[in-house]
């Protein structure tokens, strides 16, 4: 069984006073249903589980009166012994809640009633064209959290890396001391494995159990196809082909030297007017992450971001690599990527940062001055350079030499290094990205 951090968030929610119904959002197949049911069964005497996608009959329960006693009566009649409602000892799990708008509206009544906890899960909540909108979204009566595929630290747990080892790595980072060479090599290998496997639970479990990369790739491509099927099935008719073309352009977008997302790359002559809605659909589905350009390298980052200028990364790096040609997985594991390695390792760091809960930003000027990422780290605006192996940091040094202009004194260079410093820049192995938790 894969250990997930979200279990603690569920427990914190359950232990909070006056808790509201919980909505767990996330892309398809990131493990929402498994994690919610595992938590529910371990923490409640009674679990009543409804899957609106698999059993549409449940939808009728929420089509009339939404009073809690009426819903309980109907569910008890429909489910028999599978629906035991004991006040303060029962959780109602509403899986694929976007299929039943009435159930989303009913959360307000469950919140006000207070006798039963409710957890809803949704894959495409709020995505344009998917299902019907609820009569009333229960604003103020629900708690919404985002769930992602496994992050790098969870992947490490799945591969036998203990908390003591992670604490040791954190200590090395804090003290800026090199990691022991045997551990350094092991961590580098695990990072490359994470790059190609990613964090989809079924993919990770298959990798851990079999180490067969052909099976890993097959599952990943099945997931990507399921995303494309959603685009065709659920999007507005006029948007279907645009959304799919937009999605399939992502590898081409990242292969450019200037990785700014350009609508003309999707189709020659196309513009934001034609494809902005399509890109938003994919983002709302939890498949991609945007990385916004900064007008200036100053805190607060979001306040200085330019929403019309951005890069796009796949949320899960493993799925990104699965979209590339056969043999790419092998090349990544062997470190033989040539010109395209920059795109892969940038997406890898974007994956790690986003799943940590960091919003993504970069800095680019028309003069050609560009830094891969910019983060808030230890209270400072910090530049992030990503190198697959090594390389100069001319652009970062230019910015650091002019604090009166750029207001930056801190930078990190990721690459094929151990922990150390070079010319005032903190150099870190790529696997240390997940340790940059201090804000």
XYZ file of C-alpha atoms in Angstrom, residues 44 88 107-108 112 135 161-164 170 205 221 227 242 257 268 273 304 344 371 373 401 413:
24
model
C -15.256 5.640 11.175
C -21.650 11.028 14.769
C -23.664 19.444 1.281
C -25.105 22.653 2.723
C -26.047 22.535 8.895
C -28.536 24.275 -8.378
C 13.687 5.472 1.668
C 12.987 6.014 5.363
C 12.200 9.220 7.202
C 15.629 9.030 8.903
C 17.665 17.891 5.195
C 2.784 0.370 -7.657
C -0.194 5.843 -22.118
C -7.499 12.149 -20.665
C -8.929 22.421 -30.123
C 14.655 27.368 -26.657
C 0.052 27.909 -37.591
C -8.778 33.859 -29.065
C 4.464 40.636 -9.928
C 12.554 17.063 -19.312
C 15.915 32.193 -15.231
C 12.190 29.334 -11.936
C 25.596 41.425 -9.750
C 21.648 25.887 -9.188
